[in-house]
PDB file of C-alpha atoms in Angstrom:
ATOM      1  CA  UNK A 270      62.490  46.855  14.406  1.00 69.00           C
ATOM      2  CA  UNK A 271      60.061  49.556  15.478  1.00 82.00           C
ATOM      3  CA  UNK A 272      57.350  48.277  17.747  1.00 93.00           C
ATOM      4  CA  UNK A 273      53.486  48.750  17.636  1.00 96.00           C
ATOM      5  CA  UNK A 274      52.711  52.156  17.494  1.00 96.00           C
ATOM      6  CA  UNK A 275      49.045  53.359  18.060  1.00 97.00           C
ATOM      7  CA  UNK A 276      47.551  56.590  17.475  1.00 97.00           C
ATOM      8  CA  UNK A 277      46.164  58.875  19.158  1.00 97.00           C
ATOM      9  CA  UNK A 278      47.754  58.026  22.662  1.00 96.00           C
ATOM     10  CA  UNK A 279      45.172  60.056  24.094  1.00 97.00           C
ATOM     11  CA  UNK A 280      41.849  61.334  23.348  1.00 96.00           C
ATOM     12  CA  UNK A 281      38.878  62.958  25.059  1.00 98.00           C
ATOM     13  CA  UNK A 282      35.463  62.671  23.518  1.00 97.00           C
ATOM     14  CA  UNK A 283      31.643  63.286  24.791  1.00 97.00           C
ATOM     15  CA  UNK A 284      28.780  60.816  24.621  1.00 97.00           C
ATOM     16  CA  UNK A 285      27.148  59.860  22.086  1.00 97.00           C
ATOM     17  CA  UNK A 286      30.197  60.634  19.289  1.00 98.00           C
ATOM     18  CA  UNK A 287      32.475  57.944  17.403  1.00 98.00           C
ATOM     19  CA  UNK A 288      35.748  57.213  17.776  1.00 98.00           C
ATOM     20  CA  UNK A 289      38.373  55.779  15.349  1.00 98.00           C
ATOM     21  CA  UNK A 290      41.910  54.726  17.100  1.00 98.00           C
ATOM     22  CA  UNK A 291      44.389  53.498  14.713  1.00 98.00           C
ATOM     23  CA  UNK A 292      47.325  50.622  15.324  1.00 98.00           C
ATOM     24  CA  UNK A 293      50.371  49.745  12.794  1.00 97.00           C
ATOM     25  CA  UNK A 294      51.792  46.629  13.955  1.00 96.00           C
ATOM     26  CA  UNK A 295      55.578  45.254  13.937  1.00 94.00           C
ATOM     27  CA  UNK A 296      56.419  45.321  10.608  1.00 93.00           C
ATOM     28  CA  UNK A 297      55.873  41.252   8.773  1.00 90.00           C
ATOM     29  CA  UNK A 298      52.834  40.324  11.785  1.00 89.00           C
ATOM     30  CA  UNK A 299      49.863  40.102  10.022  1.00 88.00           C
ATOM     31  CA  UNK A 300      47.850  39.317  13.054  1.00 88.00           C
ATOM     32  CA  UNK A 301      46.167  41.846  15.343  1.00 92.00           C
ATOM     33  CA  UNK A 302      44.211  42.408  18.370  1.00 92.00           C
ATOM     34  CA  UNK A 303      42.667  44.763  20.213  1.00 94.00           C
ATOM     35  CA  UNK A 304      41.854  44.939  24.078  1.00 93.00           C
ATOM     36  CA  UNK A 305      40.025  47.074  25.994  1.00 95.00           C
ATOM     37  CA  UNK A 306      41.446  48.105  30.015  1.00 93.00           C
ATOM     38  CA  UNK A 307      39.764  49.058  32.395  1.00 92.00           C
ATOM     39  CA  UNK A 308      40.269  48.937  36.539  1.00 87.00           C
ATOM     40  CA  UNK A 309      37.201  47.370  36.820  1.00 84.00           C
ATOM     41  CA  UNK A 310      37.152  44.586  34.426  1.00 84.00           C
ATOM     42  CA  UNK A 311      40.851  44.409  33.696  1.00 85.00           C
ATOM     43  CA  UNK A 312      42.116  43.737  30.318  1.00 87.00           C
ATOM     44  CA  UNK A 313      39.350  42.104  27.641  1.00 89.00           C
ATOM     45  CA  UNK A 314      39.580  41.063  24.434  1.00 89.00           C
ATOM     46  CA  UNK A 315      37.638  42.836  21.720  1.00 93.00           C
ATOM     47  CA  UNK A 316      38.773  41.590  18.123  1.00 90.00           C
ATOM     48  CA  UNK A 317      41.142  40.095  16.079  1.00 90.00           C
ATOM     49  CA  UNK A 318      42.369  40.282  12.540  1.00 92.00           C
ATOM     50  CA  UNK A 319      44.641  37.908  10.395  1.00 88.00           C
ATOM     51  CA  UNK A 320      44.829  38.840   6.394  1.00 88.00           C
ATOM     52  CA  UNK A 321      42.200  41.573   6.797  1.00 92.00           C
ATOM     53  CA  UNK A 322      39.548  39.441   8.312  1.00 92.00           C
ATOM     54  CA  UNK A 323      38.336  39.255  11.499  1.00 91.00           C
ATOM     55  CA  UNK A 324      38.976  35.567  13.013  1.00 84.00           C
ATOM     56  CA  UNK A 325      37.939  36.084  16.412  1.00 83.00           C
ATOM     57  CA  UNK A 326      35.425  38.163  17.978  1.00 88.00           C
ATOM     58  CA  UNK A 327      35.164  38.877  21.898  1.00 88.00           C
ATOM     59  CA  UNK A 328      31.523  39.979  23.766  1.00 88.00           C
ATOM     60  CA  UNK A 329      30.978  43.155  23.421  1.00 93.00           C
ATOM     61  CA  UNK A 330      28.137  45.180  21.694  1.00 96.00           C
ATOM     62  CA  UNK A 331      27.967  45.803  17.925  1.00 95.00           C
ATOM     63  CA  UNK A 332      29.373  49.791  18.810  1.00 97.00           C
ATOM     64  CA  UNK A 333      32.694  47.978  18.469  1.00 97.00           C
ATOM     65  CA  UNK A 334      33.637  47.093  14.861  1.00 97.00           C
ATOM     66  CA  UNK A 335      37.035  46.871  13.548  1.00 96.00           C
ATOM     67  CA  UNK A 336      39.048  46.559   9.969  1.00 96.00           C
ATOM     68  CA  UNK A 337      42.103  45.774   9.100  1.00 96.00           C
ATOM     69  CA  UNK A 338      43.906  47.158   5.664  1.00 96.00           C
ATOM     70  CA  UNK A 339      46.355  45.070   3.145  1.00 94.00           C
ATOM     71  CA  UNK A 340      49.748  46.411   4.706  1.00 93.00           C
ATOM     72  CA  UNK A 341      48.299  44.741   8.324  1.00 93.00           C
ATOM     73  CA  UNK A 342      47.476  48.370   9.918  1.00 96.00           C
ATOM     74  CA  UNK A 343      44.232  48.330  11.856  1.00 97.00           C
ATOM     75  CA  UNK A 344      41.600  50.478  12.811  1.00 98.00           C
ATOM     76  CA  UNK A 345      39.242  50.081  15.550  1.00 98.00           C
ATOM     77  CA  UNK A 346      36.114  51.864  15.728  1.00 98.00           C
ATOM     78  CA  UNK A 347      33.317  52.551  18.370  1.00 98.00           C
ATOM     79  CA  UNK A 348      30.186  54.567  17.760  1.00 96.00           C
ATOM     80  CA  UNK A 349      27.674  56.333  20.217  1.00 97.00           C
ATOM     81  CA  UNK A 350      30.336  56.339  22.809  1.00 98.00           C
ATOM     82  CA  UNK A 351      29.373  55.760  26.451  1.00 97.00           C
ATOM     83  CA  UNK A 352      30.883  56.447  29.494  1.00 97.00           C
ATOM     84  CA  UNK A 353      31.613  52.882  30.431  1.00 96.00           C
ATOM     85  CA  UNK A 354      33.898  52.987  27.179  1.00 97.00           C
ATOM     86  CA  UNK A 355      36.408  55.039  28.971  1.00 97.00           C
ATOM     87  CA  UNK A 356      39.006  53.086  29.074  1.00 96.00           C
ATOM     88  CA  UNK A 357      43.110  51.926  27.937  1.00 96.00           C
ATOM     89  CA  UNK A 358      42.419  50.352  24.401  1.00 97.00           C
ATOM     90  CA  UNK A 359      45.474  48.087  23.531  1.00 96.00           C
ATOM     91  CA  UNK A 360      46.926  47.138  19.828  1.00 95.00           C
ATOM     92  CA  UNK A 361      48.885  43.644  20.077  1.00 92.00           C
ATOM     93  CA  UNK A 362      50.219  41.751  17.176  1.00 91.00           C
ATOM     94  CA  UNK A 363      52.056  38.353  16.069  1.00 86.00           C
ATOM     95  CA  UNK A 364      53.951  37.116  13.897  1.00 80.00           C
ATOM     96  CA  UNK A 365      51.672  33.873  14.417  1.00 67.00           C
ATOM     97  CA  UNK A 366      54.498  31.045  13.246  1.00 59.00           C
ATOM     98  CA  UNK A 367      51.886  28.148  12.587  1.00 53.00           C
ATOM     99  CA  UNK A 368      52.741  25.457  15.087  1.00 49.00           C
ATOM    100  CA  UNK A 369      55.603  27.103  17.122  1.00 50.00           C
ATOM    101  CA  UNK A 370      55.135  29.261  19.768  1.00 55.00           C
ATOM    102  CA  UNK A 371      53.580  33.130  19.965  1.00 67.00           C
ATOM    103  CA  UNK A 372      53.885  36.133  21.867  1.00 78.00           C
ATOM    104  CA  UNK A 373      51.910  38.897  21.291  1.00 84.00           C
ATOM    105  CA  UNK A 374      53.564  42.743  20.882  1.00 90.00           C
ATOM    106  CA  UNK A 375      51.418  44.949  22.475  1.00 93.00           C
ATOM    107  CA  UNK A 376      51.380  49.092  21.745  1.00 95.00           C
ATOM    108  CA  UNK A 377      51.295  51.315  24.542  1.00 94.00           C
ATOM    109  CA  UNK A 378      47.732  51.543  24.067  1.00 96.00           C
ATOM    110  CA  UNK A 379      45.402  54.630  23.580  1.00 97.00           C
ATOM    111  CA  UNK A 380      43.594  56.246  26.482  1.00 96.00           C
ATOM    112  CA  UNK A 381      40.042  56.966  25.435  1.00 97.00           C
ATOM    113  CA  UNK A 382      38.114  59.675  28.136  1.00 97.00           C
ATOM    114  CA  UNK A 383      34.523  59.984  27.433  1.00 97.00           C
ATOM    115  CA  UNK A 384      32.776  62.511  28.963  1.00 97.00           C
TER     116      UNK A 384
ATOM    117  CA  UNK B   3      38.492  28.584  27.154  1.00 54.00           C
ATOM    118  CA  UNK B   4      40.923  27.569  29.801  1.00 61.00           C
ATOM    119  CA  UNK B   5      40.669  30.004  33.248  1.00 81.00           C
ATOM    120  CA  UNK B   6      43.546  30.842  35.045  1.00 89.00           C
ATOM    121  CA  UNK B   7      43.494  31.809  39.235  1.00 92.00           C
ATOM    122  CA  UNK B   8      46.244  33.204  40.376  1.00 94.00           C
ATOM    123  CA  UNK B   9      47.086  35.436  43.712  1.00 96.00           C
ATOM    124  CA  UNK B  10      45.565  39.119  43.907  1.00 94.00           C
ATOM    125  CA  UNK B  11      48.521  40.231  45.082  1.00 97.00           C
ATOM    126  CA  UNK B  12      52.365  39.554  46.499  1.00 97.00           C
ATOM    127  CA  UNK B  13      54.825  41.461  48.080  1.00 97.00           C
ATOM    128  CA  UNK B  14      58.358  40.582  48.044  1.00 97.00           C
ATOM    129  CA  UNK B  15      61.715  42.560  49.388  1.00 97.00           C
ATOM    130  CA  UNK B  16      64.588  43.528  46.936  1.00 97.00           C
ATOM    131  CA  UNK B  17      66.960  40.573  45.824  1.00 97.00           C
ATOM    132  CA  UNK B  18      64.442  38.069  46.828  1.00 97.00           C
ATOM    133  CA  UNK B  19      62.750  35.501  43.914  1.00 97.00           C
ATOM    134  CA  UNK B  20      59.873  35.565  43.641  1.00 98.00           C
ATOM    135  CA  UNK B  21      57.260  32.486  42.452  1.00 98.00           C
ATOM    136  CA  UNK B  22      53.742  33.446  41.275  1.00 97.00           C
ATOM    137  CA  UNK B  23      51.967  30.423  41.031  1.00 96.00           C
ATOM    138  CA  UNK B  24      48.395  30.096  38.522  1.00 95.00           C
ATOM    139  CA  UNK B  25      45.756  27.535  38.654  1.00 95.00           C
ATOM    140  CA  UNK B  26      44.462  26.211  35.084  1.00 91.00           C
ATOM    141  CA  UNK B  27      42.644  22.970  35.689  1.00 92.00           C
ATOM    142  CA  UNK B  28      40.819  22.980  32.457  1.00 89.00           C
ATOM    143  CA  UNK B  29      43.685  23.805  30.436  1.00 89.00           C
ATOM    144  CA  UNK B  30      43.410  21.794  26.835  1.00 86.00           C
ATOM    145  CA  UNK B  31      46.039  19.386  24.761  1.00 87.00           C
ATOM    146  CA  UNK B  32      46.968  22.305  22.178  1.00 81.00           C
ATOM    147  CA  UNK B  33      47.183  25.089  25.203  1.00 85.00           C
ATOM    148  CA  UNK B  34      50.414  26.945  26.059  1.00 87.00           C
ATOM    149  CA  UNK B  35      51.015  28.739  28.988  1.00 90.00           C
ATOM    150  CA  UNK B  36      52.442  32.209  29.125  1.00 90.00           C
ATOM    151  CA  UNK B  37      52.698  35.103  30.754  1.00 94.00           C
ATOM    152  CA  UNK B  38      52.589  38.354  30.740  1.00 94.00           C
ATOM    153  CA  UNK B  39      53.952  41.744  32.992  1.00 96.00           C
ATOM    154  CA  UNK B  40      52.311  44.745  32.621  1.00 95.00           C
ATOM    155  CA  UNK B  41      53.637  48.219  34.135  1.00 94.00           C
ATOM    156  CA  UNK B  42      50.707  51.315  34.648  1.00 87.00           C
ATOM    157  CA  UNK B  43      49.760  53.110  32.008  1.00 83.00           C
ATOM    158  CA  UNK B  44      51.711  51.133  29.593  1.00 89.00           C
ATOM    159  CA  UNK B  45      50.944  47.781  27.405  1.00 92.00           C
ATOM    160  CA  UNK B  46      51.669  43.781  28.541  1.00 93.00           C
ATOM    161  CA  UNK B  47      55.435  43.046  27.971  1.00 93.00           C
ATOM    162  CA  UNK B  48      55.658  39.128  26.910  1.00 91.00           C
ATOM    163  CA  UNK B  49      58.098  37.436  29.735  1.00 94.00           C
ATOM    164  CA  UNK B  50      57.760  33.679  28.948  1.00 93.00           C
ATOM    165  CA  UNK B  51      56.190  31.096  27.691  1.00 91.00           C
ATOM    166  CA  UNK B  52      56.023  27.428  28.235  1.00 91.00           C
ATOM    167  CA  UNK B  53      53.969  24.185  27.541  1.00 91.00           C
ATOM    168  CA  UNK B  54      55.450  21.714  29.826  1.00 91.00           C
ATOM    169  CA  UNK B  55      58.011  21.020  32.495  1.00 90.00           C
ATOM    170  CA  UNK B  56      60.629  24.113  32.983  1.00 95.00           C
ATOM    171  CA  UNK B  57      61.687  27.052  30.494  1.00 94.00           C
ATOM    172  CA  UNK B  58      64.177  29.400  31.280  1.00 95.00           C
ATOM    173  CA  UNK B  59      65.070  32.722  29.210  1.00 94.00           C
ATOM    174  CA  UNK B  60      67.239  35.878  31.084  1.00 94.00           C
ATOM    175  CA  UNK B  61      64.425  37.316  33.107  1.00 94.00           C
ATOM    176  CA  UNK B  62      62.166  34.295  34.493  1.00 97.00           C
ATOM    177  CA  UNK B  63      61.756  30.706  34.535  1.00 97.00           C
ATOM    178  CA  UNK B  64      58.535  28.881  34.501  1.00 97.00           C
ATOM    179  CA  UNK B  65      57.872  25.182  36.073  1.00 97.00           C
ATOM    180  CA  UNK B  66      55.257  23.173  34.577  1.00 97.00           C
ATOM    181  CA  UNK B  67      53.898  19.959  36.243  1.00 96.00           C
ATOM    182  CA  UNK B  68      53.366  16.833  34.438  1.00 95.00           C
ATOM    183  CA  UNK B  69      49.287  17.430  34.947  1.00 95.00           C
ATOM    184  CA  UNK B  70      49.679  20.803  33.471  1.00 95.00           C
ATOM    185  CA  UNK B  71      46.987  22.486  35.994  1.00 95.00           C
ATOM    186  CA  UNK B  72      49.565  24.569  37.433  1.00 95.00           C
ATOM    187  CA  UNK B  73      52.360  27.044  36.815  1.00 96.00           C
ATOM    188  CA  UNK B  74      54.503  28.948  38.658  1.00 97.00           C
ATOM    189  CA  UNK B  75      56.573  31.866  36.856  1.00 98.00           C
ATOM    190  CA  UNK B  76      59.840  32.265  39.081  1.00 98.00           C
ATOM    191  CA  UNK B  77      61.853  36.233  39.351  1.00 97.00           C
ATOM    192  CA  UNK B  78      65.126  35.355  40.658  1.00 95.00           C
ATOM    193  CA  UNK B  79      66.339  38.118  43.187  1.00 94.00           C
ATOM    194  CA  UNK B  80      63.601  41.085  41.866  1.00 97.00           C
ATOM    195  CA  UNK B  81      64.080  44.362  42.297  1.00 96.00           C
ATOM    196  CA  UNK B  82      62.262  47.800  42.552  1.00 96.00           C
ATOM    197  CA  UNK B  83      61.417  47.932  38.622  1.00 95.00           C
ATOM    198  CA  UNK B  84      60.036  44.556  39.084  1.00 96.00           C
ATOM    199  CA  UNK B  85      56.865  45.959  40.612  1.00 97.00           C
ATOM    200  CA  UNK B  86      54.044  45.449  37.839  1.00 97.00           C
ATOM    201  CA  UNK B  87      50.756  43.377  37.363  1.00 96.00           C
ATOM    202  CA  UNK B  88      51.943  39.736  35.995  1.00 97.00           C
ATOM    203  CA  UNK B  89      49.475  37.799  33.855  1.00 94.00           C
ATOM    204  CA  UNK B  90      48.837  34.067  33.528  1.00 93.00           C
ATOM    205  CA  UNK B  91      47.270  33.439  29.972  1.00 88.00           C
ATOM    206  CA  UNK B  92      46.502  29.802  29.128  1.00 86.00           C
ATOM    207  CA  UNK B  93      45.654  29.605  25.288  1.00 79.00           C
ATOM    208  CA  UNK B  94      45.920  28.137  21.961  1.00 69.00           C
ATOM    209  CA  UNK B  95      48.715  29.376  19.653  1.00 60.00           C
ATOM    210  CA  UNK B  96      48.246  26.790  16.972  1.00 57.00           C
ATOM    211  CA  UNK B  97      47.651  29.654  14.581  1.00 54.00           C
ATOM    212  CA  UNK B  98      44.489  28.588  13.898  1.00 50.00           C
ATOM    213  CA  UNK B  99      40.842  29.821  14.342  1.00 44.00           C
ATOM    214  CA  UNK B 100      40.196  29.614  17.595  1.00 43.00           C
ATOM    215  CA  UNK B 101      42.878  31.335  18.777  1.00 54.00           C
ATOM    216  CA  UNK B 102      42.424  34.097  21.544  1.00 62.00           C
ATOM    217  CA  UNK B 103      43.988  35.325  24.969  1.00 68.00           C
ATOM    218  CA  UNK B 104      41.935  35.461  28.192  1.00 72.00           C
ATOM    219  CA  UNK B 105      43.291  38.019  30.625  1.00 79.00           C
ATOM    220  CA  UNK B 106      42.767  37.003  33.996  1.00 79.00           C
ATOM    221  CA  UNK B 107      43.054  40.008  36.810  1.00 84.00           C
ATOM    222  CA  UNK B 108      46.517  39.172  37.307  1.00 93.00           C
ATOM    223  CA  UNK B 109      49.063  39.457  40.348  1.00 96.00           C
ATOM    224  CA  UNK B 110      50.153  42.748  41.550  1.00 96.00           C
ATOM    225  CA  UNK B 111      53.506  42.677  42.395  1.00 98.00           C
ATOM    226  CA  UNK B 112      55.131  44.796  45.208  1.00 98.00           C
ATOM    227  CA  UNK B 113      58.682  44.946  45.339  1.00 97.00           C
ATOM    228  CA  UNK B 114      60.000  46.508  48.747  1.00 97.00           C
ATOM    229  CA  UNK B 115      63.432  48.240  49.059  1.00 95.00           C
TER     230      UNK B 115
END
């Protein structure tokens, strides 16, 4: 099985533009989340999506908006970019058995540089 | 949501085990317990995961108390490649609503030659 693949891997970008990074997730998860990395505040959660909604939401400002499509791909937005958004943005998804245990697949992330 | 504290960092010597041990003293009924390693530049890699007493799979093992406020993920005899960031996650997996994973800062993990 092919694992989570996110596009671009890398991208550099100036302030005040938008972003759009893009995650397909193990083929049958329908779950997906998105983190954001950085060496100051480590890994935090951002969103997540089950059946194209968005079930859980992390703190962080509206900028941040997600979607996800009917075949379980994702896309994860952020608009007016800062500098502080610089950062390793990570695609994870599950196959989310109900009632048995989970691990989450992770992508090797994309590495956003805002200058 | 349940924290986690575990150890900054640990070094260790080739062909040692190692045990990472993580504090979750608020952890809830419906909470597992798993974690994560995590290499630079590259994304978490799931290495176990456990609810109570001991699980073992080919890479780890993980002891659970009875209380549940601890757990300590156990590398038998590590070696270079085993150097990595390992995360303790406490969370629920019920599927449900509320589910969500809390990073913590994790354990850097030095392997020695």
């Amino acid at each position: 099985k092919a694992g989570v693949t996110q596009t671009p891997r890398y991208l550099i970008k100036t302030r005040g533009q938008q972003v759009t990074l893009s995650c397909s997730p193990i083929s049958g998860h329908r779950s997906v989340s998105w983190y954001q990395q950085t060496p100051g505040q480590g890994l935090q959660f951002l969103f997540e999506y089950f059946s194209e909604t968005q079930r859980n939401k992390g703190n962080f400002p509206g900028r941040f908006s997600g979607r996800q499509f009917s075949n379980s791909r994702s896309e994860m937005n952020v608009s007016t970019l800062e500098l502080g958004d610089s950062a390793l943005y990570l695609c994870a998804s599950s196959p989310l058995i109900a009632g048995g245990q989970f691990e989450q697949f992770f992508g090797p992330g994309t590495r956003l540089t805002v200058l | 949501l349940a924290k986690t504290t575990q150890p900054i960092s640990m070094d260790s010597y080739e062909g040692q085990e190692v045990n990472i041990t993580c504090s979750h003293n608020n952890i809830a009924t419906n909470d597992y317990i798993t974690w994560y390693q995590q290499f630079p530049s590259q994304g978490p890699r799931f290495i176990i995961q456990g609810y109570k007493t001991k699980v073992t799979n080919e890479v780890a093992s993980l002891f659970i108390p009875a209380d549940r406020k601890s757990s300590t993920l156990s590398l038998p005899r590590v070696s270079l490649s085993d150097t990595a960031v390992y995360y303790c996650l406490v969370g629920d997996n019920s599927g449900g609503s509320n589910y969500k994973l809390t990073f913590g800062k994790g354990t850097l993990l030095t392997v020695n030659p």
